[in-house]
Amino acid sequence: DAKTTQPTSMDCAEGRAANLPCNHSTISGNEYVYWYRQIHSQGPQYIIHGLKNNETNEMASLIITEDRKSSTLILPHATLRDTAVYYCIVRVAGYNTNAGKSTFGDGTTLTVKP
Amino acid sequence: GAVVSQHPSWVICKSGTSVKIECRSLDFQATTMFWYRQFPKQSLMLMATSNEGSKATYEQGVEKDKFLINHASLTLSTLTVTSAHPEDSSFYICSASVGGVGTDTQYFGPGTRLTVL
């Protein structure tokens, strides 16, 4: 799986948009970009994923650059409960023995401040 | 989204004893489950991949005889830490997924905190 690079930490004001970047310059054509977050002492929570098109769901938006070498997770209106470690992962999706196998980097610690 | 449970949530045991952790997919069938370990202030580290009805695949450096994995059904995988020692104290997290092109979202359990005295 491709390696990702994320900033170690970011701050965001409550109610503002949080934009979390991720670099994945060695991503392969069949690898998806997944985002998860982990609130302290809990298991990671799935947020969103995409291949090449921008994606949006009830939690966040995912913007993937045209060359797919980087992406940005956007939390449109951050709340204090969004304080967590956010992980960007690239991996193959599909029917194979490694479906779902994820390699976690260090992630970005997002702190939402009042 | 799909729900994955783990039992127990936390466990304290004496050095030399064995501990079993269960991982269940509650509302879906998981052909593959994964076991991760997380030390304080560190990221998740994949330990092994568990496929229903077959032997688990362990990551390099993970002792298969110490961390026994059984995936007896499509909704249950167990991790047994044998002859536990204090250095095995960690947060153990499982995840489950069903393969599908672009749809195999990985769902994580809430984790089990193991403390070995």
PDB file of C-alpha atoms in Angstrom:
ATOM      1  CA  ASP A   1       0.000   0.000   0.000  1.00  0.00           C
ATOM      2  CA  ALA A   2       1.121   3.550  -0.741  1.00  0.00           C
ATOM      3  CA  LYS A   3       2.654   5.647   2.025  1.00  0.00           C
ATOM      4  CA  THR A   4       0.879   8.786   3.155  1.00  0.00           C
ATOM      5  CA  THR A   5       2.150  11.977   4.737  1.00  0.00           C
ATOM      6  CA  GLN A   6       0.035  14.093   7.055  1.00  0.00           C
ATOM      7  CA  PRO A   7       0.800  17.061   9.308  1.00  0.00           C
ATOM      8  CA  THR A   8       1.331  16.025  12.894  1.00  0.00           C
ATOM      9  CA  SER A   9      -1.230  18.394  14.365  1.00  0.00           C
ATOM     10  CA  MET A  10      -3.739  21.090  13.484  1.00  0.00           C
ATOM     11  CA  ASP A  11      -6.033  23.416  15.382  1.00  0.00           C
ATOM     12  CA  CYS A  12      -9.443  24.602  14.275  1.00  0.00           C
ATOM     13  CA  ALA A  13     -11.972  26.998  15.775  1.00  0.00           C
ATOM     14  CA  GLU A  14     -15.340  25.556  16.655  1.00  0.00           C
ATOM     15  CA  GLY A  15     -17.876  26.178  13.906  1.00  0.00           C
ATOM     16  CA  ARG A  16     -15.251  26.733  11.240  1.00  0.00           C
ATOM     17  CA  ALA A  17     -14.273  24.329   8.497  1.00  0.00           C
ATOM     18  CA  ALA A  18     -11.385  21.973   9.241  1.00  0.00           C
ATOM     19  CA  ASN A  19      -9.252  21.122   6.210  1.00  0.00           C
ATOM     20  CA  LEU A  20      -6.938  18.172   6.736  1.00  0.00           C
ATOM     21  CA  PRO A  21      -4.388  17.518   3.985  1.00  0.00           C
ATOM     22  CA  CYS A  22      -2.802  14.234   2.985  1.00  0.00           C
ATOM     23  CA  ASN A  23      -0.041  13.527   0.497  1.00  0.00           C
ATOM     24  CA  HIS A  24       0.046  10.172  -1.270  1.00  0.00           C
ATOM     25  CA  SER A  25       2.344  10.789  -4.216  1.00  0.00           C
ATOM     26  CA  THR A  26       3.017   7.084  -4.861  1.00  0.00           C
ATOM     27  CA  ILE A  27      -0.615   6.036  -5.027  1.00  0.00           C
ATOM     28  CA  SER A  28      -1.419   3.372  -7.601  1.00  0.00           C
ATOM     29  CA  GLY A  29      -4.289   3.481 -10.049  1.00  0.00           C
ATOM     30  CA  ASN A  30      -6.304   0.866  -8.190  1.00  0.00           C
ATOM     31  CA  GLU A  31      -5.811   2.328  -4.717  1.00  0.00           C
ATOM     32  CA  TYR A  32      -8.534   4.215  -2.921  1.00  0.00           C
ATOM     33  CA  VAL A  33      -8.108   7.004  -0.381  1.00  0.00           C
ATOM     34  CA  TYR A  34      -9.763   6.272   2.963  1.00  0.00           C
ATOM     35  CA  TRP A  35     -10.129   8.518   5.971  1.00  0.00           C
ATOM     36  CA  TYR A  36     -10.688   7.337   9.514  1.00  0.00           C
ATOM     37  CA  ARG A  37     -10.580   9.091  12.845  1.00  0.00           C
ATOM     38  CA  GLN A  38      -9.846   7.854  16.324  1.00  0.00           C
ATOM     39  CA  ILE A  39     -11.170   9.555  19.376  1.00  0.00           C
ATOM     40  CA  HIS A  40      -9.137   8.889  22.493  1.00  0.00           C
ATOM     41  CA  SER A  41      -9.274   5.278  23.697  1.00  0.00           C
ATOM     42  CA  GLN A  42     -11.788   4.196  21.046  1.00  0.00           C
ATOM     43  CA  GLY A  43     -11.568   2.188  17.860  1.00  0.00           C
ATOM     44  CA  PRO A  44     -11.153   4.096  14.591  1.00  0.00           C
ATOM     45  CA  GLN A  45     -14.304   5.381  12.925  1.00  0.00           C
ATOM     46  CA  TYR A  46     -14.798   5.324   9.177  1.00  0.00           C
ATOM     47  CA  ILE A  47     -15.374   8.763   7.677  1.00  0.00           C
ATOM     48  CA  ILE A  48     -15.237   8.642   3.884  1.00  0.00           C
ATOM     49  CA  HIS A  49     -13.374   7.184   0.938  1.00  0.00           C
ATOM     50  CA  GLY A  50     -12.906   7.848  -2.756  1.00  0.00           C
ATOM     51  CA  LEU A  51     -10.991   6.828  -5.862  1.00  0.00           C
ATOM     52  CA  LYS A  52     -10.688   9.932  -8.012  1.00  0.00           C
ATOM     53  CA  ASN A  53     -13.901  11.902  -7.783  1.00  0.00           C
ATOM     54  CA  ASN A  54     -14.717  14.206  -4.928  1.00  0.00           C
ATOM     55  CA  GLU A  55     -17.017  12.621  -2.376  1.00  0.00           C
ATOM     56  CA  THR A  56     -19.395  13.988   0.245  1.00  0.00           C
ATOM     57  CA  ASN A  57     -21.396  12.354   2.979  1.00  0.00           C
ATOM     58  CA  GLU A  58     -23.085  13.439   6.169  1.00  0.00           C
ATOM     59  CA  MET A  59     -19.784  13.640   8.009  1.00  0.00           C
ATOM     60  CA  ALA A  60     -17.328  15.199   5.610  1.00  0.00           C
ATOM     61  CA  SER A  61     -16.167  15.960   2.088  1.00  0.00           C
ATOM     62  CA  LEU A  62     -13.168  14.443   0.359  1.00  0.00           C
ATOM     63  CA  ILE A  63     -11.350  16.406  -2.297  1.00  0.00           C
ATOM     64  CA  ILE A  64      -8.852  14.432  -4.404  1.00  0.00           C
ATOM     65  CA  THR A  65      -6.521  16.268  -6.752  1.00  0.00           C
ATOM     66  CA  GLU A  66      -6.676  15.443 -10.442  1.00  0.00           C
ATOM     67  CA  ASP A  67      -3.303  13.666 -10.352  1.00  0.00           C
ATOM     68  CA  ARG A  68      -4.480  11.814  -7.207  1.00  0.00           C
ATOM     69  CA  LYS A  69      -1.242  12.576  -5.410  1.00  0.00           C
ATOM     70  CA  SER A  70      -2.942  14.401  -2.582  1.00  0.00           C
ATOM     71  CA  SER A  71      -6.307  14.835  -0.949  1.00  0.00           C
ATOM     72  CA  THR A  72      -8.059  16.994   1.622  1.00  0.00           C
ATOM     73  CA  LEU A  73     -10.657  15.964   4.158  1.00  0.00           C
ATOM     74  CA  ILE A  74     -13.061  18.759   4.971  1.00  0.00           C
ATOM     75  CA  LEU A  75     -15.199  18.880   8.099  1.00  0.00           C
ATOM     76  CA  PRO A  76     -17.526  21.745   7.180  1.00  0.00           C
ATOM     77  CA  HIS A  77     -18.489  22.908  10.668  1.00  0.00           C
ATOM     78  CA  ALA A  78     -16.115  21.495  13.245  1.00  0.00           C
ATOM     79  CA  THR A  79     -17.386  20.843  16.755  1.00  0.00           C
ATOM     80  CA  LEU A  80     -15.517  20.025  19.941  1.00  0.00           C
ATOM     81  CA  ARG A  81     -16.492  16.365  19.438  1.00  0.00           C
ATOM     82  CA  ASP A  82     -14.458  16.313  16.223  1.00  0.00           C
ATOM     83  CA  THR A  83     -11.244  16.514  18.247  1.00  0.00           C
ATOM     84  CA  ALA A  84      -9.456  13.290  17.310  1.00  0.00           C
ATOM     85  CA  VAL A  85      -6.567  11.755  15.392  1.00  0.00           C
ATOM     86  CA  TYR A  86      -7.382  11.621  11.686  1.00  0.00           C
ATOM     87  CA  TYR A  87      -5.793   8.949   9.540  1.00  0.00           C
ATOM     88  CA  CYS A  88      -5.456   9.045   5.770  1.00  0.00           C
ATOM     89  CA  ILE A  89      -4.926   5.585   4.257  1.00  0.00           C
ATOM     90  CA  VAL A  90      -4.532   4.444   0.685  1.00  0.00           C
ATOM     91  CA  ARG A  91      -5.228   0.840  -0.181  1.00  0.00           C
ATOM     92  CA  VAL A  92      -6.684  -1.484  -2.729  1.00  0.00           C
ATOM     93  CA  ALA A  93     -10.407  -2.112  -2.459  1.00  0.00           C
ATOM     94  CA  GLY A  94     -12.165  -5.142  -3.816  1.00  0.00           C
ATOM     95  CA  TYR A  95     -12.518  -8.880  -3.645  1.00  0.00           C
ATOM     96  CA  ASN A  96      -9.140 -10.116  -2.547  1.00  0.00           C
ATOM     97  CA  THR A  97      -7.578 -11.661   0.489  1.00  0.00           C
ATOM     98  CA  ASN A  98      -6.319  -8.290   1.627  1.00  0.00           C
ATOM     99  CA  ALA A  99      -9.634  -6.492   1.293  1.00  0.00           C
ATOM    100  CA  GLY A 100      -9.776  -3.979   4.086  1.00  0.00           C
ATOM    101  CA  LYS A 101      -6.137  -4.381   5.131  1.00  0.00           C
ATOM    102  CA  SER A 102      -5.031  -0.934   6.184  1.00  0.00           C
ATOM    103  CA  THR A 103      -1.626   0.423   7.095  1.00  0.00           C
ATOM    104  CA  PHE A 104      -1.921   3.286   9.553  1.00  0.00           C
ATOM    105  CA  GLY A 105       0.558   6.151   9.653  1.00  0.00           C
ATOM    106  CA  ASP A 106       0.813   8.606  12.503  1.00  0.00           C
ATOM    107  CA  GLY A 107      -2.193  10.672  11.424  1.00  0.00           C
ATOM    108  CA  THR A 108      -3.076  14.281  12.221  1.00  0.00           C
ATOM    109  CA  THR A 109      -4.197  15.271  15.690  1.00  0.00           C
ATOM    110  CA  LEU A 110      -6.991  17.774  15.160  1.00  0.00           C
ATOM    111  CA  THR A 111      -7.884  19.932  18.135  1.00  0.00           C
ATOM    112  CA  VAL A 112     -11.093  21.912  17.855  1.00  0.00           C
ATOM    113  CA  LYS A 113     -11.058  24.894  20.171  1.00  0.00           C
ATOM    114  CA  PRO A 114     -14.021  26.876  21.493  1.00  0.00           C
TER     115      PRO A 114
ATOM    116  CA  GLY B   1     -22.873   1.782   9.423  1.00  0.00           C
ATOM    117  CA  ALA B   2     -22.057  -1.763  10.410  1.00  0.00           C
ATOM    118  CA  VAL B   3     -21.244  -2.572  14.011  1.00  0.00           C
ATOM    119  CA  VAL B   4     -18.292  -4.511  15.338  1.00  0.00           C
ATOM    120  CA  SER B   5     -18.128  -5.433  19.000  1.00  0.00           C
ATOM    121  CA  GLN B   6     -15.285  -6.616  21.183  1.00  0.00           C
ATOM    122  CA  HIS B   7     -15.320  -8.434  24.464  1.00  0.00           C
ATOM    123  CA  PRO B   8     -14.057  -7.720  26.994  1.00  0.00           C
ATOM    124  CA  SER B   9     -13.580  -3.952  26.901  1.00  0.00           C
ATOM    125  CA  TRP B  10     -10.733  -4.218  29.335  1.00  0.00           C
ATOM    126  CA  VAL B  11      -8.962  -7.011  31.138  1.00  0.00           C
ATOM    127  CA  ILE B  12      -6.285  -7.267  33.800  1.00  0.00           C
ATOM    128  CA  CYS B  13      -4.402 -10.509  34.133  1.00  0.00           C
ATOM    129  CA  LYS B  14      -1.382 -11.946  35.846  1.00  0.00           C
ATOM    130  CA  SER B  15       1.839 -12.602  34.014  1.00  0.00           C
ATOM    131  CA  GLY B  16       1.928 -16.097  32.514  1.00  0.00           C
ATOM    132  CA  THR B  17      -1.804 -16.462  32.032  1.00  0.00           C
ATOM    133  CA  SER B  18      -3.709 -16.486  28.742  1.00  0.00           C
ATOM    134  CA  VAL B  19      -6.367 -14.018  27.689  1.00  0.00           C
ATOM    135  CA  LYS B  20      -8.980 -14.421  24.969  1.00  0.00           C
ATOM    136  CA  ILE B  21     -10.485 -11.430  23.167  1.00  0.00           C
ATOM    137  CA  GLU B  22     -13.580 -11.799  21.002  1.00  0.00           C
ATOM    138  CA  CYS B  23     -14.447  -9.754  17.939  1.00  0.00           C
ATOM    139  CA  ARG B  24     -17.941  -9.971  16.483  1.00  0.00           C
ATOM    140  CA  SER B  25     -19.595  -8.396  13.474  1.00  0.00           C
ATOM    141  CA  LEU B  26     -23.132  -7.803  14.724  1.00  0.00           C
ATOM    142  CA  ASP B  27     -25.153  -7.055  11.626  1.00  0.00           C
ATOM    143  CA  PHE B  28     -23.067  -8.307   8.738  1.00  0.00           C
ATOM    144  CA  GLN B  29     -20.934 -11.246   7.767  1.00  0.00           C
ATOM    145  CA  ALA B  30     -17.223 -10.619   7.544  1.00  0.00           C
ATOM    146  CA  THR B  31     -15.082 -12.813   5.362  1.00  0.00           C
ATOM    147  CA  THR B  32     -12.002 -11.083   6.691  1.00  0.00           C
ATOM    148  CA  MET B  33     -11.156  -9.671  10.087  1.00  0.00           C
ATOM    149  CA  PHE B  34      -8.015  -7.873  11.156  1.00  0.00           C
ATOM    150  CA  TRP B  35      -6.281  -7.552  14.502  1.00  0.00           C
ATOM    151  CA  TYR B  36      -4.334  -4.448  15.441  1.00  0.00           C
ATOM    152  CA  ARG B  37      -2.330  -3.435  18.474  1.00  0.00           C
ATOM    153  CA  GLN B  38      -1.829   0.106  19.668  1.00  0.00           C
ATOM    154  CA  PHE B  39       0.635   1.261  22.309  1.00  0.00           C
ATOM    155  CA  PRO B  40       0.145   4.602  24.089  1.00  0.00           C
ATOM    156  CA  LYS B  41       0.679   7.631  21.872  1.00  0.00           C
ATOM    157  CA  GLN B  42       1.384   5.412  18.874  1.00  0.00           C
ATOM    158  CA  SER B  43      -0.530   4.487  15.755  1.00  0.00           C
ATOM    159  CA  LEU B  44      -2.275   1.198  15.084  1.00  0.00           C
ATOM    160  CA  MET B  45      -0.053  -1.675  14.069  1.00  0.00           C
ATOM    161  CA  LEU B  46      -1.517  -4.526  12.079  1.00  0.00           C
ATOM    162  CA  MET B  47      -0.845  -7.871  13.730  1.00  0.00           C
ATOM    163  CA  ALA B  48      -2.652 -10.364  11.557  1.00  0.00           C
ATOM    164  CA  THR B  49      -5.322 -10.981   8.959  1.00  0.00           C
ATOM    165  CA  SER B  50      -7.967 -13.534   9.824  1.00  0.00           C
ATOM    166  CA  ASN B  51      -9.976 -15.271   7.107  1.00  0.00           C
ATOM    167  CA  GLU B  52     -12.956 -17.433   7.974  1.00  0.00           C
ATOM    168  CA  GLY B  53     -12.137 -21.107   7.790  1.00  0.00           C
ATOM    169  CA  SER B  54      -8.430 -20.723   7.163  1.00  0.00           C
ATOM    170  CA  LYS B  55      -5.254 -19.987   9.044  1.00  0.00           C
ATOM    171  CA  ALA B  56      -4.490 -16.413   9.939  1.00  0.00           C
ATOM    172  CA  THR B  57      -1.748 -14.502   8.157  1.00  0.00           C
ATOM    173  CA  TYR B  58       0.615 -12.799  10.583  1.00  0.00           C
ATOM    174  CA  GLU B  59       2.613  -9.663   9.949  1.00  0.00           C
ATOM    175  CA  GLN B  60       6.367  -9.816  10.177  1.00  0.00           C
ATOM    176  CA  GLY B  61       7.578  -9.834  13.743  1.00  0.00           C
ATOM    177  CA  VAL B  62       4.303 -11.045  15.267  1.00  0.00           C
ATOM    178  CA  GLU B  63       4.627 -14.416  16.993  1.00  0.00           C
ATOM    179  CA  LYS B  64       1.877 -16.704  15.761  1.00  0.00           C
ATOM    180  CA  ASP B  65       2.314 -19.114  18.673  1.00  0.00           C
ATOM    181  CA  LYS B  66       1.852 -16.291  21.159  1.00  0.00           C
ATOM    182  CA  PHE B  67      -1.081 -14.570  19.492  1.00  0.00           C
ATOM    183  CA  LEU B  68      -3.484 -17.325  18.508  1.00  0.00           C
ATOM    184  CA  ILE B  69      -6.221 -16.293  16.105  1.00  0.00           C
ATOM    185  CA  ASN B  70      -9.328 -18.307  15.324  1.00  0.00           C
ATOM    186  CA  HIS B  71     -11.987 -17.238  12.816  1.00  0.00           C
ATOM    187  CA  ALA B  72     -14.555 -19.978  13.237  1.00  0.00           C
ATOM    188  CA  SER B  73     -17.518 -18.212  11.653  1.00  0.00           C
ATOM    189  CA  LEU B  74     -18.343 -15.247   9.461  1.00  0.00           C
ATOM    190  CA  THR B  75     -19.227 -13.179  12.534  1.00  0.00           C
ATOM    191  CA  LEU B  76     -16.623 -14.169  15.100  1.00  0.00           C
ATOM    192  CA  SER B  77     -12.859 -14.002  15.378  1.00  0.00           C
ATOM    193  CA  THR B  78     -10.895 -14.515  18.580  1.00  0.00           C
ATOM    194  CA  LEU B  79      -7.409 -13.456  19.604  1.00  0.00           C
ATOM    195  CA  THR B  80      -5.772 -15.358  22.443  1.00  0.00           C
ATOM    196  CA  VAL B  81      -2.689 -13.861  24.035  1.00  0.00           C
ATOM    197  CA  THR B  82      -0.863 -16.846  25.485  1.00  0.00           C
ATOM    198  CA  SER B  83       1.519 -16.664  28.429  1.00  0.00           C
ATOM    199  CA  ALA B  84       0.987 -12.937  28.664  1.00  0.00           C
ATOM    200  CA  HIS B  85       3.767 -10.701  29.936  1.00  0.00           C
ATOM    201  CA  PRO B  86       3.744  -7.021  30.938  1.00  0.00           C
ATOM    202  CA  GLU B  87       5.126  -6.020  27.543  1.00  0.00           C
ATOM    203  CA  ASP B  88       1.931  -7.429  25.977  1.00  0.00           C
ATOM    204  CA  SER B  89      -0.077  -4.743  27.754  1.00  0.00           C
ATOM    205  CA  SER B  90      -1.685  -2.744  24.975  1.00  0.00           C
ATOM    206  CA  PHE B  91      -4.905  -1.689  23.285  1.00  0.00           C
ATOM    207  CA  TYR B  92      -6.063  -4.448  20.945  1.00  0.00           C
ATOM    208  CA  ILE B  93      -8.474  -3.493  18.176  1.00  0.00           C
ATOM    209  CA  CYS B  94     -10.186  -5.682  15.630  1.00  0.00           C
ATOM    210  CA  SER B  95     -11.825  -4.725  12.381  1.00  0.00           C
ATOM    211  CA  ALA B  96     -14.061  -6.467   9.902  1.00  0.00           C
ATOM    212  CA  SER B  97     -14.729  -6.006   6.238  1.00  0.00           C
ATOM    213  CA  VAL B  98     -16.494  -7.632   3.343  1.00  0.00           C
ATOM    214  CA  GLY B  99     -14.722  -7.498   0.021  1.00  0.00           C
ATOM    215  CA  GLY B 100     -16.359  -5.576  -2.765  1.00  0.00           C
ATOM    216  CA  VAL B 101     -15.064  -3.278  -5.454  1.00  0.00           C
ATOM    217  CA  GLY B 102     -15.002   0.177  -3.948  1.00  0.00           C
ATOM    218  CA  THR B 103     -17.344  -0.865  -1.188  1.00  0.00           C
ATOM    219  CA  ASP B 104     -15.284  -2.836   1.294  1.00  0.00           C
ATOM    220  CA  THR B 105     -15.384  -0.374   4.124  1.00  0.00           C
ATOM    221  CA  GLN B 106     -13.474  -1.502   7.175  1.00  0.00           C
ATOM    222  CA  TYR B 107     -15.374  -1.282  10.449  1.00  0.00           C
ATOM    223  CA  PHE B 108     -13.509  -1.232  13.729  1.00  0.00           C
ATOM    224  CA  GLY B 109     -14.409  -2.537  17.141  1.00  0.00           C
ATOM    225  CA  PRO B 110     -14.171  -0.352  20.238  1.00  0.00           C
ATOM    226  CA  GLY B 111     -10.953  -2.005  21.370  1.00  0.00           C
ATOM    227  CA  THR B 112      -9.846  -4.089  24.344  1.00  0.00           C
ATOM    228  CA  ARG B 113      -7.369  -2.717  26.827  1.00  0.00           C
ATOM    229  CA  LEU B 114      -5.135  -5.456  28.203  1.00  0.00           C
ATOM    230  CA  THR B 115      -3.036  -4.887  31.299  1.00  0.00           C
ATOM    231  CA  VAL B 116      -0.655  -7.644  32.347  1.00  0.00           C
ATOM    232  CA  LEU B 117       0.634  -7.400  35.892  1.00  0.00           C
TER     233      LEU B 117
END
